[in-house]
Coordinates of C-alpha atoms and ligand atoms in Angstrom, one line a residue:
M1 CA -13.3 2.6 -6.4
P2 CA -17.1 2.5 -7.1
P3 CA -19.0 5.1 -5.1
S4 CA -20.5 3.7 -1.9
P5 CA -24.3 3.8 -1.7
T6 CA -25.7 6.0 1.0
L7 CA -26.8 4.0 4.0
P8 CA -30.2 4.6 5.5
D9 CA -30.0 7.4 8.1
F10 CA -28.8 6.2 11.6
D11 CA -28.0 7.6 15.0
L12 CA -24.5 6.8 16.5
V13 CA -23.9 7.7 20.1
I14 CA -20.3 7.7 21.1
F15 CA -20.0 7.3 24.9
G16 CA -16.5 8.6 25.5
G17 CA -17.0 11.0 22.6
T18 CA -14.2 13.3 23.9
G19 CA -11.7 10.5 24.4
D20 CA -8.7 9.4 22.5
L21 CA -10.4 6.6 20.6
A22 CA -13.2 8.9 19.4
K23 CA -10.8 11.6 18.4
R24 CA -8.1 9.5 16.7
K25 CA -10.2 6.8 15.1
L26 CA -14.0 7.0 15.2
L27 CA -14.6 10.6 14.2
P28 CA -12.1 10.7 11.3
A29 CA -13.5 7.4 10.0
L30 CA -17.1 8.9 10.1
L31 CA -15.9 12.0 8.4
Q32 CA -14.3 9.9 5.6
R33 CA -17.5 7.9 5.1
F34 CA -19.5 11.1 5.1
L35 CA -17.2 12.5 2.4
A36 CA -17.6 9.3 0.4
G37 CA -21.4 9.8 0.5
Q38 CA -22.0 6.6 2.5
V39 CA -23.1 8.5 5.6
G40 CA -25.9 10.8 4.6
P41 CA -26.7 14.3 5.9
G42 CA -29.7 13.0 7.8
S43 CA -27.6 10.7 10.1
R44 CA -26.5 11.9 13.5
V45 CA -23.3 11.4 15.4
I46 CA -23.8 12.2 19.1
G47 CA -20.8 12.6 21.3
A48 CA -21.6 11.8 25.0
A49 CA -19.3 12.2 28.0
R50 CA -19.5 13.9 31.4
D51 CA -17.9 17.1 30.3
T52 CA -20.5 19.9 29.9
L53 CA -18.7 21.5 27.0
G54 CA -21.9 21.9 24.8
A55 CA -22.5 21.1 21.2
A56 CA -20.8 24.1 19.6
N57 CA -17.5 23.5 21.6
Y58 CA -17.7 19.8 20.8
R59 CA -18.0 20.5 17.1
Q60 CA -15.0 22.8 17.4
K61 CA -13.0 19.9 19.1
V62 CA -14.1 17.5 16.5
A63 CA -13.0 19.9 13.7
E64 CA -9.6 20.1 15.4
S65 CA -9.2 16.4 15.8
V66 CA -10.2 15.5 12.2
A67 CA -8.1 18.3 10.8
G68 CA -4.9 16.2 10.7
P69 CA -6.0 13.1 8.7
A70 CA -8.5 15.2 6.6
S71 CA -6.5 18.4 6.1
D72 CA -7.3 18.3 2.4
V73 CA -11.0 18.3 3.2
P74 CA -12.7 21.4 1.8
G75 CA -14.0 23.7 4.5
D76 CA -17.5 23.6 3.3
R77 CA -17.5 19.7 3.4
L78 CA -16.1 19.7 6.9
A79 CA -18.9 22.2 7.9
E80 CA -21.5 19.9 6.4
F81 CA -20.1 17.0 8.4
L82 CA -20.1 19.0 11.6
E83 CA -23.8 19.7 11.1
I84 CA -24.5 16.0 11.7
V85 CA -22.4 16.1 14.9
D86 CA -24.1 16.8 18.2
Y87 CA -23.2 16.5 21.9
V88 CA -25.0 15.5 25.1
A89 CA -23.4 15.6 28.6
V90 CA -24.1 12.2 30.0
D91 CA -22.7 10.3 33.0
V92 CA -23.1 6.6 32.3
A93 CA -22.6 5.9 36.0
S94 CA -25.5 8.1 37.2
D95 CA -28.8 9.4 35.8
S96 CA -27.3 12.7 34.7
G97 CA -28.0 13.6 31.1
W98 CA -30.0 10.4 30.2
A99 CA -33.3 12.1 29.8
D100 CA -31.8 14.6 27.4
L101 CA -30.2 11.8 25.3
K102 CA -33.4 9.8 25.3
A103 CA -35.4 12.8 24.1
R104 CA -33.0 13.4 21.1
L105 CA -33.0 9.7 20.1
D106 CA -36.8 9.3 20.5
A107 CA -37.3 12.1 18.1
R108 CA -36.2 9.6 15.4
P109 CA -37.6 6.2 16.7
D110 CA -37.5 4.4 13.4
R111 CA -33.8 4.3 12.7
V112 CA -30.8 2.2 13.6
R113 CA -29.3 3.4 16.9
I114 CA -25.7 2.5 17.6
F115 CA -24.1 2.9 21.1
Y116 CA -20.4 2.9 20.8
L117 CA -18.9 2.2 24.3
A118 CA -15.6 4.1 23.9
I119 CA -15.3 4.2 27.7
G120 CA -13.4 2.0 30.2
P121 CA -14.7 -1.6 30.4
G122 CA -15.6 -0.9 34.1
L123 CA -18.4 1.4 32.7
F124 CA -19.9 -1.1 30.3
A125 CA -22.3 -2.5 33.0
P126 CA -23.7 0.9 34.2
A127 CA -24.0 2.0 30.5
C128 CA -26.0 -1.1 29.5
E129 CA -28.2 -0.9 32.6
R130 CA -29.2 2.7 31.8
L131 CA -29.7 2.0 28.1
H132 CA -32.2 -0.6 29.3
Q133 CA -33.7 1.6 32.0
Y134 CA -34.3 4.4 29.6
G135 CA -35.8 2.1 26.9
L136 CA -33.0 2.7 24.4
D137 CA -32.3 -1.0 23.9
G138 CA -35.0 -1.7 21.3
P139 CA -34.6 -4.1 18.3
L140 CA -33.0 -1.3 16.2
S141 CA -30.3 -0.7 18.8
R142 CA -26.7 -2.0 18.5
V143 CA -23.9 -1.8 21.0
V144 CA -20.2 -1.7 20.0
V145 CA -17.3 -2.5 22.4
E146 CA -13.6 -2.4 22.1
K147 CA -10.9 -4.6 23.7
P148 CA -10.1 -5.3 26.4
I149 CA -13.1 -7.7 26.8
G150 CA -12.0 -9.1 30.2
H151 CA -8.5 -9.8 31.5
D152 CA -9.1 -13.5 31.7
L153 CA -11.8 -16.0 30.9
A154 CA -13.9 -15.4 34.1
S155 CA -13.9 -11.6 33.6
A156 CA -14.6 -11.9 29.9
R157 CA -17.6 -14.1 30.7
Q158 CA -18.7 -11.5 33.1
T159 CA -18.4 -8.7 30.5
N160 CA -20.2 -10.7 27.9
A161 CA -23.0 -11.5 30.4
T162 CA -23.3 -7.8 31.2
L163 CA -23.8 -7.1 27.5
A164 CA -26.1 -10.1 27.0
A165 CA -28.4 -9.0 29.8
V166 CA -29.5 -6.1 27.6
F167 CA -28.5 -6.8 24.0
S168 CA -28.8 -10.0 22.0
E169 CA -25.7 -11.4 20.4
A170 CA -26.9 -10.1 17.0
Q171 CA -27.0 -6.6 18.5
T172 CA -23.5 -6.9 20.0
F173 CA -20.5 -5.9 17.9
R174 CA -17.0 -6.6 19.5
I175 CA -14.5 -4.7 17.5
D176 CA -11.1 -6.0 16.6
H177 CA -9.8 -3.4 14.3
Y178 CA -7.3 -5.8 12.8
L179 CA -10.2 -7.5 11.1
G180 CA -11.1 -4.3 9.3
K181 CA -7.8 -4.2 7.5
E182 CA -7.8 -4.7 3.8
T183 CA -5.2 -7.5 4.0
V184 CA -7.2 -9.6 6.4
Q185 CA -10.2 -9.5 4.1
N186 CA -7.8 -10.2 1.2
L187 CA -6.6 -13.3 3.0
I188 CA -10.1 -14.6 2.5
A189 CA -10.1 -13.5 -1.1
L190 CA -6.7 -15.0 -1.7
R191 CA -7.5 -18.4 -0.1
F192 CA -11.0 -18.9 -1.4
G193 CA -11.0 -16.7 -4.6
N194 CA -8.1 -18.5 -6.2
A195 CA -7.7 -22.1 -7.2
L196 CA -3.9 -21.9 -6.5
F197 CA -3.6 -21.9 -2.8
E198 CA -6.3 -24.0 -1.2
P199 CA -4.9 -27.4 -2.5
L200 CA -1.6 -26.5 -0.9
W201 CA -3.1 -25.1 2.4
N202 CA -2.4 -28.0 4.7
A203 CA 0.3 -29.8 6.6
A204 CA 1.5 -31.8 3.6
R205 CA 2.5 -28.6 1.8
I206 CA 3.0 -26.0 4.5
D207 CA 6.0 -26.2 6.7
H208 CA 5.1 -23.6 9.2
V209 CA 3.3 -20.2 9.7
Q210 CA 4.7 -17.1 11.4
I211 CA 2.6 -14.2 12.7
T212 CA 4.5 -11.1 13.8
V213 CA 3.0 -7.9 15.2
A214 CA 6.0 -5.7 16.0
E215 CA 5.8 -2.2 17.5
E216 CA 8.7 0.2 17.5
L217 CA 7.1 2.4 20.1
G218 CA 7.3 1.8 23.9
L219 CA 4.4 2.7 26.2
A220 CA 3.4 5.8 24.2
G221 CA 1.2 7.2 27.0
R222 CA -0.6 4.0 27.8
A223 CA 1.4 3.0 30.9
G224 CA -1.6 2.7 33.2
Y225 CA -3.4 0.2 31.0
Y226 CA -0.5 -1.6 29.6
D227 CA 1.2 -2.5 32.9
T228 CA -2.0 -4.3 34.0
A229 CA -2.3 -6.1 30.6
G230 CA 1.0 -7.0 29.0
A231 CA 1.6 -8.3 25.4
L232 CA -0.3 -11.6 25.7
R233 CA -3.5 -9.9 26.7
D234 CA -3.1 -6.8 24.6
M235 CA -2.1 -8.5 21.3
V236 CA -2.2 -12.3 21.3
Q237 CA -5.6 -13.0 22.9
N238 CA -7.4 -10.8 20.3
H239 CA -5.6 -9.6 17.2
M240 CA -3.1 -12.4 16.7
L241 CA -5.4 -15.3 17.4
Q242 CA -8.0 -13.7 15.1
L243 CA -5.3 -13.6 12.3
L244 CA -4.4 -17.2 13.1
C245 CA -8.1 -18.2 12.6
F246 CA -8.3 -16.6 9.2
V247 CA -5.1 -18.5 8.1
A248 CA -6.1 -21.8 9.6
M249 CA -9.9 -22.0 9.2
E250 CA -11.7 -24.5 7.0
P251 CA -13.5 -23.0 3.9
P252 CA -16.8 -21.7 5.3
Y253 CA -19.7 -22.9 3.2
S254 CA -20.9 -19.3 2.7
M255 CA -19.8 -15.8 3.7
D256 CA -22.7 -15.6 6.2
A257 CA -21.4 -14.1 9.4
D258 CA -22.1 -17.0 11.6
V259 CA -20.8 -19.5 9.1
V260 CA -17.5 -17.7 9.0
R261 CA -17.4 -17.3 12.8
D262 CA -18.3 -21.0 13.3
E263 CA -15.1 -21.9 11.3
K264 CA -13.0 -19.5 13.3
L265 CA -14.3 -20.9 16.6
K266 CA -13.3 -24.4 15.5
V267 CA -9.7 -23.2 15.1
L268 CA -9.7 -21.6 18.5
R269 CA -11.0 -24.8 20.1
A270 CA -8.5 -26.9 18.2
L271 CA -5.5 -24.9 19.5
R272 CA -3.4 -27.4 21.5
P273 CA -3.5 -26.3 25.1
I274 CA -0.2 -25.0 26.5
R275 CA -0.2 -25.5 30.3
G276 CA 2.0 -26.4 33.2
D277 CA 5.6 -27.2 32.3
D278 CA 4.9 -26.8 28.6
V279 CA 4.5 -23.1 29.1
R280 CA 8.3 -22.7 29.6
H281 CA 8.9 -24.8 26.6
Y282 CA 6.5 -23.2 24.1
T283 CA 6.4 -19.6 25.2
V284 CA 8.9 -16.8 25.8
R285 CA 8.1 -13.6 27.5
G286 CA 10.4 -10.6 27.6
Q287 CA 10.6 -7.0 28.8
Y288 CA 12.7 -4.4 27.2
R289 CA 15.7 -2.7 28.7
R290 CA 17.1 0.6 27.5
G291 CA 18.5 0.6 24.0
V292 CA 18.4 2.4 20.7
A293 CA 15.4 2.9 18.5
S294 CA 15.3 4.8 15.2
S295 CA 14.6 7.9 17.2
G296 CA 17.8 7.5 19.2
A297 CA 18.5 6.2 22.8
V298 CA 15.3 5.1 24.6
P299 CA 14.7 4.1 28.2
G300 CA 13.8 0.6 29.5
Y301 CA 10.3 -0.4 30.3
T302 CA 10.4 0.2 34.1
D303 CA 12.0 3.6 33.6
E304 CA 9.3 4.6 31.1
L305 CA 6.8 3.3 33.6
G306 CA 8.4 5.2 36.5
A307 CA 8.4 2.0 38.6
E308 CA 11.1 0.1 40.4
Q309 CA 10.1 -3.1 38.9
S310 CA 7.3 -4.8 36.9
R311 CA 6.7 -8.4 35.8
T312 CA 4.6 -7.3 32.8
E313 CA 5.8 -8.8 29.5
T314 CA 6.4 -6.4 26.7
F315 CA 7.3 -9.2 24.3
V316 CA 5.9 -12.7 23.8
A317 CA 6.7 -15.5 21.4
I318 CA 4.7 -18.7 21.3
R319 CA 4.9 -21.9 19.4
A320 CA 1.2 -22.8 18.9
E321 CA -0.3 -25.8 17.1
V322 CA -3.7 -26.3 15.6
A323 CA -4.5 -29.9 16.5
N324 CA -6.7 -31.0 13.6
W325 CA -6.5 -33.0 10.5
R326 CA -5.4 -30.1 8.2
W327 CA -2.7 -28.7 10.5
A328 CA -1.4 -31.5 12.7
G329 CA 2.4 -31.0 13.3
V330 CA 2.6 -27.5 11.6
P331 CA 3.9 -24.9 14.1
F332 CA 2.3 -21.5 14.2
Y333 CA 4.9 -19.2 15.6
L334 CA 3.5 -16.0 17.1
R335 CA 5.6 -13.1 18.1
T336 CA 4.7 -9.6 19.3
G337 CA 6.5 -6.9 21.3
K338 CA 7.2 -3.3 21.9
R339 CA 10.5 -1.6 21.2
L340 CA 11.3 -4.0 18.4
P341 CA 13.4 -2.7 15.4
Q342 CA 10.5 -1.8 13.2
R343 CA 6.7 -1.5 13.2
V344 CA 5.4 -4.4 11.1
S345 CA 2.5 -6.8 11.2
E346 CA 2.7 -9.7 8.9
I347 CA 1.8 -13.3 8.3
V348 CA 4.4 -15.5 6.7
V349 CA 3.3 -18.9 5.3
S350 CA 6.3 -21.0 4.6
F351 CA 5.8 -23.9 2.2
Q352 CA 7.7 -27.2 2.3
P353 CA 11.0 -27.3 0.4
V354 CA 10.9 -28.9 -3.1
R355 CA 11.2 -32.7 -2.8
H356 CA 14.2 -33.2 -5.0
S357 CA 16.6 -30.6 -6.3
L358 CA 17.7 -31.0 -10.0
F359 CA 20.3 -28.3 -9.6
G360 CA 23.8 -28.9 -8.4
A361 CA 25.6 -27.0 -5.7
A362 CA 26.8 -24.4 -8.2
A363 CA 23.2 -23.3 -8.7
G364 CA 23.0 -22.0 -5.2
P365 CA 20.6 -22.9 -2.4
L366 CA 16.9 -23.6 -3.0
T367 CA 14.8 -21.5 -0.7
P368 CA 11.2 -22.7 0.1
N369 CA 8.4 -20.6 -1.2
K370 CA 6.9 -18.1 1.2
L371 CA 3.6 -16.2 1.0
I372 CA 3.9 -13.0 2.9
I373 CA 0.8 -11.2 3.9
R374 CA 1.6 -7.8 5.3
L375 CA -0.9 -5.8 7.3
Q376 CA 1.2 -2.8 8.1
P377 CA 2.9 -0.7 7.0
D378 CA 2.5 -1.0 3.1
E379 CA -0.4 -3.5 3.1
G380 CA 0.1 -6.1 0.4
V381 CA 0.9 -9.7 -0.5
R382 CA 4.1 -11.2 -1.8
L383 CA 5.0 -14.6 -3.0
G384 CA 8.6 -15.6 -2.7
L385 CA 9.8 -17.7 -5.6
M386 CA 13.0 -19.2 -7.0
I387 CA 13.9 -18.1 -10.6
K388 CA 16.9 -18.5 -12.8
E389 CA 19.4 -15.7 -12.5
P390 CA 19.2 -13.8 -15.8
G391 CA 22.2 -14.0 -18.2
P392 CA 24.4 -16.6 -20.0
G393 CA 26.5 -19.2 -18.3
G394 CA 25.4 -21.9 -16.0
L395 CA 22.0 -22.1 -14.4
R396 CA 22.1 -20.2 -11.1
L397 CA 19.0 -19.8 -9.0
R398 CA 17.9 -16.6 -7.4
R399 CA 15.1 -15.7 -4.9
T400 CA 12.6 -13.1 -6.1
S401 CA 9.1 -12.1 -5.3
L402 CA 5.8 -11.7 -7.0
D403 CA 4.8 -8.5 -5.4
M404 CA 1.4 -7.0 -4.9
S405 CA 1.7 -3.8 -2.8
F406 CA -1.9 -2.5 -2.5
A407 CA -0.5 1.1 -2.6
N408 CA 1.1 0.5 -6.0
A409 CA -1.5 -1.9 -7.4
F410 CA -4.3 0.6 -6.6
A411 CA -2.3 3.8 -7.0
G412 CA -4.4 6.9 -6.5
Q413 CA -7.0 5.1 -4.5
R414 CA -7.4 6.0 -0.8
Q415 CA -6.8 3.1 1.5
P416 CA -9.6 3.3 4.0
D417 CA -8.9 3.0 7.7
A418 CA -10.1 -0.3 9.3
Y419 CA -12.6 1.7 11.4
E420 CA -14.4 3.0 8.3
R421 CA -15.2 -0.4 7.2
L422 CA -16.1 -1.7 10.6
L423 CA -18.4 1.2 11.5
M424 CA -20.3 0.9 8.3
D425 CA -20.7 -2.9 8.9
V426 CA -22.3 -2.0 12.3
V427 CA -24.7 0.3 10.5
R428 CA -25.5 -2.4 8.0
G429 CA -25.8 -5.0 10.8
N430 CA -23.1 -7.2 9.3
P431 CA -21.1 -8.9 12.1
T432 CA -18.8 -11.1 10.0
L433 CA -15.7 -9.1 11.0
F434 CA -16.6 -8.9 14.7
M435 CA -15.8 -11.4 17.4
R436 CA -18.7 -13.5 18.6
R437 CA -19.0 -14.2 22.3
D438 CA -17.9 -17.8 22.1
E439 CA -14.8 -16.8 20.1
V440 CA -13.7 -14.4 22.7
E441 CA -14.2 -16.9 25.4
A442 CA -12.5 -19.7 23.5
A443 CA -9.5 -17.4 23.0
W444 CA -9.3 -16.7 26.7
A445 CA -9.7 -20.4 27.5
W446 CA -6.4 -21.0 25.6
I447 CA -4.6 -18.0 27.1
D448 CA -5.6 -18.5 30.7
P449 CA -3.3 -21.5 31.5
I450 CA -0.3 -19.5 30.0
L451 CA -1.2 -16.6 32.2
S452 CA -1.4 -18.7 35.3
A453 CA 1.8 -20.6 34.6
W454 CA 3.6 -17.2 34.2
A455 CA 2.0 -16.0 37.4
Q456 CA 3.5 -19.0 39.3
D457 CA 6.9 -18.8 37.6
S458 CA 9.5 -17.4 40.0
E459 CA 11.5 -16.1 37.0
P460 CA 10.6 -12.6 35.7
P461 CA 10.3 -11.9 31.9
R462 CA 13.6 -12.2 30.1
P463 CA 15.3 -8.9 29.4
Y464 CA 15.9 -7.7 25.8
T465 CA 17.5 -4.6 24.6
A466 CA 15.2 -2.0 23.0
G467 CA 15.6 -2.0 19.3
T468 CA 16.3 -5.8 19.0
W469 CA 13.9 -8.7 18.1
G470 CA 13.3 -9.8 21.7
P471 CA 15.1 -12.1 24.1
S472 CA 17.5 -14.7 22.6
A473 CA 15.1 -17.4 23.9
A474 CA 12.6 -16.3 21.2
I475 CA 15.2 -17.0 18.5
A476 CA 15.9 -20.4 20.1
L477 CA 12.2 -21.2 20.2
V478 CA 12.2 -21.3 16.4
E479 CA 15.8 -22.4 15.8
R480 CA 15.4 -25.6 17.9
D481 CA 12.9 -26.7 15.3
G482 CA 15.5 -26.0 12.6
R483 CA 13.8 -22.8 11.4
T484 CA 14.4 -19.1 11.6
W485 CA 12.2 -16.0 12.0
H486 CA 11.4 -14.4 8.7
E487 CA 13.6 -11.3 8.1
E488 CA 12.2 -9.2 5.3
L489 CA 15.4 -7.6 4.1
E490 CA 17.5 -10.7 4.1
D491 CA 14.9 -13.1 2.8
L492 CA 13.6 -11.4 -0.3
P493 CA 15.0 -8.8 -2.6
Ligands
LIG1 P1 -10.0 8.0 27.2 O1 -9.2 8.8 26.2 O2 -9.5 7.9 28.6 O3 -11.5 8.6 27.1 C1 -12.4 8.1 28.0 C2 -13.7 8.8 27.6 O4 -14.7 8.3 28.5 C3 -13.7 10.3 27.7 O5 -14.5 10.9 26.7 C4 -14.4 10.5 29.1 O6 -15.0 11.8 29.1 C5 -15.5 9.4 29.0 N1 -16.0 9.0 30.3 C6 -15.3 8.6 31.4 N2 -16.1 8.4 32.4 C7 -17.4 8.6 31.9 C8 -18.7 8.4 32.5 N3 -18.9 8.1 33.8 N4 -19.7 8.7 31.7 C9 -19.6 9.1 30.4 N5 -18.4 9.2 29.8 C10 -17.3 9.0 30.6 O7 -10.1 6.5 26.7 P2 -9.9 5.9 25.2 O8 -8.4 5.7 25.0 O9 -10.7 6.7 24.2 O10 -10.5 4.5 25.3 C11 -11.9 4.2 25.4 C12 -12.1 2.7 25.4 O11 -11.6 2.1 24.2 C13 -11.4 2.0 26.5 O12 -12.2 0.9 26.9 C14 -10.1 1.5 25.9 O13 -9.6 0.3 26.5 C15 -10.6 1.1 24.5 N6 -9.6 1.2 23.5 C16 -9.0 2.4 23.1 C17 -8.1 2.4 22.1 C18 -7.4 3.7 21.7 O14 -6.7 3.7 20.7 N7 -7.5 4.8 22.4 C19 -7.7 1.3 21.4 C20 -8.3 0.1 21.8 C21 -9.3 0.1 22.8 P3 -15.4 12.6 30.5 O15 -14.2 12.4 31.4 O16 -15.7 14.0 30.1 O17 -16.6 11.8 31.0

């Protein structure tokens, strides 16, 4: 990989600098970019939270939290990184600590300032208000927020209005870490950097698309948040609809951020609404019961939650349609859930069967081609093809795949984490891989009627056994169209 040029020095304040997101994702990503030379020694990373632990203790904590992913980092390089790390005790909900933060930032007024709001969404408003009150919202300032951006359209609009009251859209970066994954960017390269696929990328040649985001884990310590969200809000509204946009969008006329985001927005607006009685027909929601995972026996959702009952869905399957000229009639099946048999995120594009088979029954069945774009684990792209079974005798057909596992293709090269890419894009001021306000709201506008139909439905989510692929109704959702969910091990060698 060519070395990354060092970016101009910047200041990054992480509100919530002692939290889980900062420890697991942001600080390790910044360390990696520092080691790669992209973040220079003049930049500053300032943790900010209410805890009065002080800069030295904070550096110690940072060292501990980055030690796992970066255990092969030489001690002197880690020490150099820690020199750019600082800490200020700040309460975003009061005036405590703000004067101190302002003094440090104002010592370097001419550089890009990034405020990463790694705090609960209820604190976005007071944080933005104080950034404005203390004059920290100048033209070089940028704000970064994570999901959840609202829990429905009305609250998302409110959150966006809160941000917009202080920062312009160009200064606002809404992170969806799925978009920082190599494979998502590769989807763009694959579609628009090759002459092969684009002529086939339409309803005449593609039979259907499947997007699966499966988790093997259950609540994993996120019970409080998850029970108020559920799979539709947690996964579909953001990550999965964003993936769908990259599959379905028209070729943008340039890679300019707003040109790409305009095309994604059109896809979101073209999604056929699912509302009223259609919700039962085109969506399935489920909740896991106790079962068996690879780690052994696991409890059901309500047991894990410690509650008598809950109507929160831990699984959702949807038959979506993009109602436009290119995609009319092509189903986009979305499926996500917890406690499924394996952790896998992938997009499967299934092409139409060949129009006429030359081969007799003895040759075996002809399986339609599939393009499989895998986001995790083992990022890569595979193309399922039919070939002749090697050897003498009659012509028998066999399924095989053209396989490009990124780990193998680029052996020896580090696969950067999505946050590394996205954080550096914020520093550069490139919002292409971030969600624009109208995209977030268009996604909620599609999700809201599903949520309200579920809320009025007297039936609870359908149970499924932990360690299975969800309720049987999710299988029926696809099978009643004469199709099946893609199964990696069975479908391709
Ligand atoms: P967390 O572990 O609970 O950390 C919260 C952080 O906010 C702590 O550093 C806390 O420190 C700080 N904080 C709380 N109240 C504050 C206040 N009034 N002023 C200043 N700092 C305050 O939360 P998290 O998991 O890191 O999540 C942070 C945000 O990212 C949330 O919005 C979450 O939904 C989102 N998110 C997280 C993840 C993830 O992987 N963790 C993934 C996606 C989205 P003090 O208590 O010392 O102030």
